[in-house]
Tab-separated table of C-alpha atoms and ligand atoms in Angstrom:
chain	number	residue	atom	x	y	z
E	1	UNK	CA	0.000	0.000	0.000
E	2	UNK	CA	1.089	3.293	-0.908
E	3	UNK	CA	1.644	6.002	1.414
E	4	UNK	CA	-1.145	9.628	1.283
E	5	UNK	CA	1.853	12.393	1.136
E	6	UNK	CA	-0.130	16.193	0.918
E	7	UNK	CA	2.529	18.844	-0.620
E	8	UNK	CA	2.041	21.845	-0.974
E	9	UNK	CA	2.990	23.732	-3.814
E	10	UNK	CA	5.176	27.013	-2.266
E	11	UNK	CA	4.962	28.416	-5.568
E	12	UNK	CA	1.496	29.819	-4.412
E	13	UNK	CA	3.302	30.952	-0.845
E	14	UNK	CA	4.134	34.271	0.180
E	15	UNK	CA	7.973	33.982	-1.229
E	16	UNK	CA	9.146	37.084	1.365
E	17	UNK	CA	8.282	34.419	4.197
E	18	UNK	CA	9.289	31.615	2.838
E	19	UNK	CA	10.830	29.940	6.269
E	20	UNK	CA	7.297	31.076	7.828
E	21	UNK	CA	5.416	29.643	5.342
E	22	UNK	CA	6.960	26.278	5.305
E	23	UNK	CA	6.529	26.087	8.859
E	24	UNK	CA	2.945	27.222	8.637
E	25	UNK	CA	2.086	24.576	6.128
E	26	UNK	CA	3.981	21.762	8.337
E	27	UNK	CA	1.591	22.637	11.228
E	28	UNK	CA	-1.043	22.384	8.975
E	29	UNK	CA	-0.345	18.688	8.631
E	30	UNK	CA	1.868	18.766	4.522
E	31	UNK	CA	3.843	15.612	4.541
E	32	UNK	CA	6.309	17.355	1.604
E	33	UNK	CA	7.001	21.388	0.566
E	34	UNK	CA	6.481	21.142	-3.295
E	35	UNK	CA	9.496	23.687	-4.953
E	36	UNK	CA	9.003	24.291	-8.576
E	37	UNK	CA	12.130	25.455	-10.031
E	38	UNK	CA	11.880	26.643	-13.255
E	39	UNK	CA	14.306	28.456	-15.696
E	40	UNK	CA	14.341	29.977	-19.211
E	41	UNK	CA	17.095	29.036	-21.956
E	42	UNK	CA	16.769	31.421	-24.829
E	43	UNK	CA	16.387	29.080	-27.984
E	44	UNK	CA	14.798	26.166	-26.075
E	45	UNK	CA	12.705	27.593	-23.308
E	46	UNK	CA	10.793	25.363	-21.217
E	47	UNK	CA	8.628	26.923	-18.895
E	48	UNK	CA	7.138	31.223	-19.510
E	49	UNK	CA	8.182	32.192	-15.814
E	50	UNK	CA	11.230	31.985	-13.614
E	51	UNK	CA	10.953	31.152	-9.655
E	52	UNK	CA	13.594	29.576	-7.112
E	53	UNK	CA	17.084	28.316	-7.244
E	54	UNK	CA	19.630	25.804	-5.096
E	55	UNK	CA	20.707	29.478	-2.781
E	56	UNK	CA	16.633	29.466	-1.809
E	57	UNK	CA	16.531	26.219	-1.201
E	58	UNK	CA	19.324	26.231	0.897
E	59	UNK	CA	18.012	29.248	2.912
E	60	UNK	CA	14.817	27.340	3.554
E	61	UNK	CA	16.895	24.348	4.875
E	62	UNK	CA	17.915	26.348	7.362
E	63	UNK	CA	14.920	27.377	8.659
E	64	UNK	CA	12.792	23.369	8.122
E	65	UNK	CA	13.649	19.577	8.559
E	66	UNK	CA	10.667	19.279	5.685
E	67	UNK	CA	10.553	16.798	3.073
E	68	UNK	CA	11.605	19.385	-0.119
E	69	UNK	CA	9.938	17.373	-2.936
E	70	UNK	CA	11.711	19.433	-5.884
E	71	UNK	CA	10.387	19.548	-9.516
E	72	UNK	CA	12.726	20.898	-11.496
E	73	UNK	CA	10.931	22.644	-14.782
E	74	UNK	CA	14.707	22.833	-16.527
E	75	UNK	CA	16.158	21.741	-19.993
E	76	UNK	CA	19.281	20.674	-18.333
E	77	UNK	CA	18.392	18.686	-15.080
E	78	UNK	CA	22.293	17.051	-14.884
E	79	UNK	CA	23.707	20.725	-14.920
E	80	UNK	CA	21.718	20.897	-11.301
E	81	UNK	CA	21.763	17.867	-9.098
E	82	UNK	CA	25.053	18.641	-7.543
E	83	UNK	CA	24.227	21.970	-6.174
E	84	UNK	CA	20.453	21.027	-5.327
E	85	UNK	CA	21.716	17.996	-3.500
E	86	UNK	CA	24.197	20.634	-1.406
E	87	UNK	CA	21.665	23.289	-0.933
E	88	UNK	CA	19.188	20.298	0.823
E	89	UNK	CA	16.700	18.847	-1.549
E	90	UNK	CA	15.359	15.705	-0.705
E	91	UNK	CA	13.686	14.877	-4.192
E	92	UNK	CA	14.695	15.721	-6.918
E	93	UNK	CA	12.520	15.246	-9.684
E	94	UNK	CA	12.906	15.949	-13.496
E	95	UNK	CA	11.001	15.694	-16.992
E	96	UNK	CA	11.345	12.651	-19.279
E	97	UNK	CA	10.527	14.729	-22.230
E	98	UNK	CA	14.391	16.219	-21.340
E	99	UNK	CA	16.319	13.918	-20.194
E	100	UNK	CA	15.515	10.981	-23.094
E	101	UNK	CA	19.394	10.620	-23.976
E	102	UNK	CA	20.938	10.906	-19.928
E	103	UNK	CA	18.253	9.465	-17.566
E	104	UNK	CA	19.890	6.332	-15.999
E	105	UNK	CA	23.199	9.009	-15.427
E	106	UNK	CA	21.297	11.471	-14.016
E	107	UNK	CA	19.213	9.063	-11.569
E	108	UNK	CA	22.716	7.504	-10.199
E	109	UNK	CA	23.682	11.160	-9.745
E	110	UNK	CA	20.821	11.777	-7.758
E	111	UNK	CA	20.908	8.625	-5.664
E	112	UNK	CA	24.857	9.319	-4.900
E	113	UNK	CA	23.705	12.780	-3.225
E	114	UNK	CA	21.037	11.391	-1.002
E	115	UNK	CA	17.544	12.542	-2.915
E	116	UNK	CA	15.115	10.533	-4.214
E	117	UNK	CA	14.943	10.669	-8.209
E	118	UNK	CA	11.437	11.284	-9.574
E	119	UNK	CA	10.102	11.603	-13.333
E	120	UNK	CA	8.123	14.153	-14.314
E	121	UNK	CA	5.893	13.896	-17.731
E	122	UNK	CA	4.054	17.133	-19.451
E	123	UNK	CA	0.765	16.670	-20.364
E	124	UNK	CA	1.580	16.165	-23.854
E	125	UNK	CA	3.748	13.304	-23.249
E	126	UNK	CA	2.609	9.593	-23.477
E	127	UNK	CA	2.853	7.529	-20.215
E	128	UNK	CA	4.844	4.865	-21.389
E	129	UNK	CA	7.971	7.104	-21.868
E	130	UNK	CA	8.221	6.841	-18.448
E	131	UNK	CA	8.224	3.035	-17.970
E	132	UNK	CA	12.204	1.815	-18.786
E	133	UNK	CA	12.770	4.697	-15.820
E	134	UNK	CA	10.496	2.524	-13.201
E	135	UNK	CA	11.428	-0.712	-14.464
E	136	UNK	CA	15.742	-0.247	-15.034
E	137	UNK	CA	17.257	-1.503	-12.728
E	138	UNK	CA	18.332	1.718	-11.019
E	139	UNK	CA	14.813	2.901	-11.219
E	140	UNK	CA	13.117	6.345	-10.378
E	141	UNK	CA	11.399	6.509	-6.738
E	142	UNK	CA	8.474	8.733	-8.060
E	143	UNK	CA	6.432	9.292	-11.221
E	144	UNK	CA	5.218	13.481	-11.367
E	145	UNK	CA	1.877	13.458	-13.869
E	146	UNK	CA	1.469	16.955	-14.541
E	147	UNK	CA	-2.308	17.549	-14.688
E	148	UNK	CA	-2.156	20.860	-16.364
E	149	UNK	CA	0.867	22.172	-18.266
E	150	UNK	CA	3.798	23.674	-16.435
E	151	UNK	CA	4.606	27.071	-15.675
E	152	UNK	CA	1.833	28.872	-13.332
E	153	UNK	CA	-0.074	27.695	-10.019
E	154	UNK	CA	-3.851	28.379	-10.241
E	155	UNK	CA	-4.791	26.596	-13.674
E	156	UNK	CA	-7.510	24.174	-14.625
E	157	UNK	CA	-7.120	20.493	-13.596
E	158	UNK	CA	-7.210	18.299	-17.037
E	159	UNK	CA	-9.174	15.379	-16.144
E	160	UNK	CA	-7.828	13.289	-19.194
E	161	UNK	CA	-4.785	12.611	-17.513
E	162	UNK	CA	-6.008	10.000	-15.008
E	163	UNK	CA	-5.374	7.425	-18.015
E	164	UNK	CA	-2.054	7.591	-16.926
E	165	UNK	CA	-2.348	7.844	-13.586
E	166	UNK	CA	-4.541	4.550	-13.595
E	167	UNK	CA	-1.995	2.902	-16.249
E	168	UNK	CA	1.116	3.526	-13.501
E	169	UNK	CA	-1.162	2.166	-10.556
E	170	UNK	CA	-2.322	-0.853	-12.625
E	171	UNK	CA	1.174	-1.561	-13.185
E	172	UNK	CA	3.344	-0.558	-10.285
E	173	UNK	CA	1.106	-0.864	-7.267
E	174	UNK	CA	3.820	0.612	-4.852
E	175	UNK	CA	4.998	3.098	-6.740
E	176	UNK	CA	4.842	7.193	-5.348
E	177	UNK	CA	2.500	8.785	-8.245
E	178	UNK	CA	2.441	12.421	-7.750
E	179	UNK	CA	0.037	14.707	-9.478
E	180	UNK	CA	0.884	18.413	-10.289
E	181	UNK	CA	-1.853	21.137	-11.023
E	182	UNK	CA	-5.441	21.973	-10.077
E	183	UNK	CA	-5.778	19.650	-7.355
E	184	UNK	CA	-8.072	20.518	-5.016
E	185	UNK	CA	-11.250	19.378	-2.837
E	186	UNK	CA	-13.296	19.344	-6.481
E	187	UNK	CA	-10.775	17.294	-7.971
E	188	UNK	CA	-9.161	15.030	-5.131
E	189	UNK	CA	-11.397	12.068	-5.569
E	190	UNK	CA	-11.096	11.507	-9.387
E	191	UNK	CA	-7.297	11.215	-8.398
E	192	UNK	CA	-7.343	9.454	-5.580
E	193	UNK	CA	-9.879	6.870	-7.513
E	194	UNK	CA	-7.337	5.909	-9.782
E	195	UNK	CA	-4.607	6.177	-7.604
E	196	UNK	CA	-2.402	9.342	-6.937
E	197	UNK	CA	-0.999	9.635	-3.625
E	198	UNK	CA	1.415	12.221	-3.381
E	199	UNK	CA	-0.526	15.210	-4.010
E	200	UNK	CA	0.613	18.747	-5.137
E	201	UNK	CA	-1.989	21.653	-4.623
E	202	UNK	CA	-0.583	25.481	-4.481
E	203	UNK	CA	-3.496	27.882	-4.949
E	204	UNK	CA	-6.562	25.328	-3.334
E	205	UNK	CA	-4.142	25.144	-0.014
E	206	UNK	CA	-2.684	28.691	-0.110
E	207	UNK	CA	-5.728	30.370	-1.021
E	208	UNK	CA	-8.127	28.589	1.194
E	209	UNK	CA	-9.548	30.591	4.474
E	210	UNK	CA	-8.339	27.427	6.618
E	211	UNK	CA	-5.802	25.650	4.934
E	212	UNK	CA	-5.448	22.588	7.421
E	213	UNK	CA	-8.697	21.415	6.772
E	214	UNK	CA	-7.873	21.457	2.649
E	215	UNK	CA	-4.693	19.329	3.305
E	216	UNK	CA	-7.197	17.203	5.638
E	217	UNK	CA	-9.374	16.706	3.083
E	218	UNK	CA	-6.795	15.867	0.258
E	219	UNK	CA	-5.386	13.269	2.839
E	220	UNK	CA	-8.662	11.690	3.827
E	221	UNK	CA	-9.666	11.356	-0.047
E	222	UNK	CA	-5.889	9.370	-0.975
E	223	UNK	CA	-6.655	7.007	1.902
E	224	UNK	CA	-9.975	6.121	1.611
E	225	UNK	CA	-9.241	5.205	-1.800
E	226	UNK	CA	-6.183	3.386	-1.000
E	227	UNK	CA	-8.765	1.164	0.969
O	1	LIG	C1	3.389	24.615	-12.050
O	1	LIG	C2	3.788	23.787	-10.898
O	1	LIG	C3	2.753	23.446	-9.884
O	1	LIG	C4	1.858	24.548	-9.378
O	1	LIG	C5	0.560	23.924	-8.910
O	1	LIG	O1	4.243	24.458	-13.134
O	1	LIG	O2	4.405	22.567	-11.293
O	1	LIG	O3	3.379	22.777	-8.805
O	1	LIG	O4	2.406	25.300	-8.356
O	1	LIG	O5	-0.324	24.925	-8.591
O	1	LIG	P1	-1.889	24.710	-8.401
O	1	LIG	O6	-2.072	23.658	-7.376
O	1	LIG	O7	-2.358	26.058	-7.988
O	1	LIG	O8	-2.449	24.290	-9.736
O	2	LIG	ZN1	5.277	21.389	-9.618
């Protein structure tokens, strides 16, 4: 049985008070901090917007002994798992649709500085790119199915990705399947049903008049479907 792990996404936080933040979602019962790390290349951009680096997650190390569940929205994953795995990440997750040529290098890299290597697929990408990375025999720890495209908190859940999420539960049963974007108490159970449990919600956690009892709610959905 897989384990319900509630993250919220800090991209929706209040990035002044960042420390305070993390430690007001901890209290609030989030198993991980979501950090989306994003970054423009000129000629192959990846994501419209820019947010947080290795120096801010090192800050915010300081300051929490939280799970950091990283998902790095970069062309050139490798160039960062050195300085992510200084600053304090704990997982560090990438995108297939990057890494085709490097993956089984950059997972060992990962593993060798203590975080846990995750996949992340856009929603434009077919599920079974992801497969050789769960089934190699230096596999990823974590599958990331975005459920709207990258770049901004606070967009539309797309329902048509549960395919996939059902696909990677019908074949890995113990796997951590994350899902990324619009999750909220409206969309919890069609996730849960086929079975996410690490969930990712920024704006329906942040933006909520009582946050604990949103986290509560995402929990209580992921385990009674894990029934
Ligand atoms: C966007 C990020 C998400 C985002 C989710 O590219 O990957 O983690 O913060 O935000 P919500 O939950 O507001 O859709
Ligand atoms: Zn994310």
């Amino acid at each position: 049985m897989v384990e319900a792990k509630i993250a919220p996404s800090m991209l929706s936080s209040d990035f002044a008070n960042l420390a305070s933040e993390a430690e007001r979602m901890v209290s609030f019962g989030a198993d991980w901090l979501h950090m989306d790390i994003m970054l423009i290349i000129v000629c192959s951009h990846f994501v419209p917007n820019l947010t947080i680096g290795a120096p801010v997650i090192e800050s915010l190390r300081k300051h929490t002994k939280a799970y950091l569940d990283c998902h790095l929205m970069v062309t050139n994953p490798l160039d960062y798992v050195d300085q992510f795995g200084k600053a304090g990440a704990s997982g560090f997750t990438f995108h297939v649709e990057v890494s085709k040529d490097n993956w089984l290098e950059l997972v060992t890299r990962i593993k060798s500085k203590g975080m846990r290597p995750g996949v992340a697929l856009k929603p434009g990408t077919p599920v079974e790119e992801v497969y050789p990375l769960v089934e190699g025999e230096n596999p990823v720890e974590m599958v990331l199915v975005m459920t709207m495209e990258p770049g901004f908190g606070g967009q539309k859940f797309m329902p048509d990705m549960m395919d996939k999420v059902r696909k990677l539960r019908e074949k890995y049963p113990k796997l951590d399947i994350e899902v990324d974007g619009g999750l909220g108490p409206s969309t919890i159970d069609v996730a849960a049903a086929v079975g996410a449990n690490c969930i990712v919600a920024g704006s329906s956690v942040f933006g909520a008049p009582e946050p604990a009892q949103v986290i509560s709610l995402l929990r209580t959905s992921v385990d009674k479907a894990n029934k």
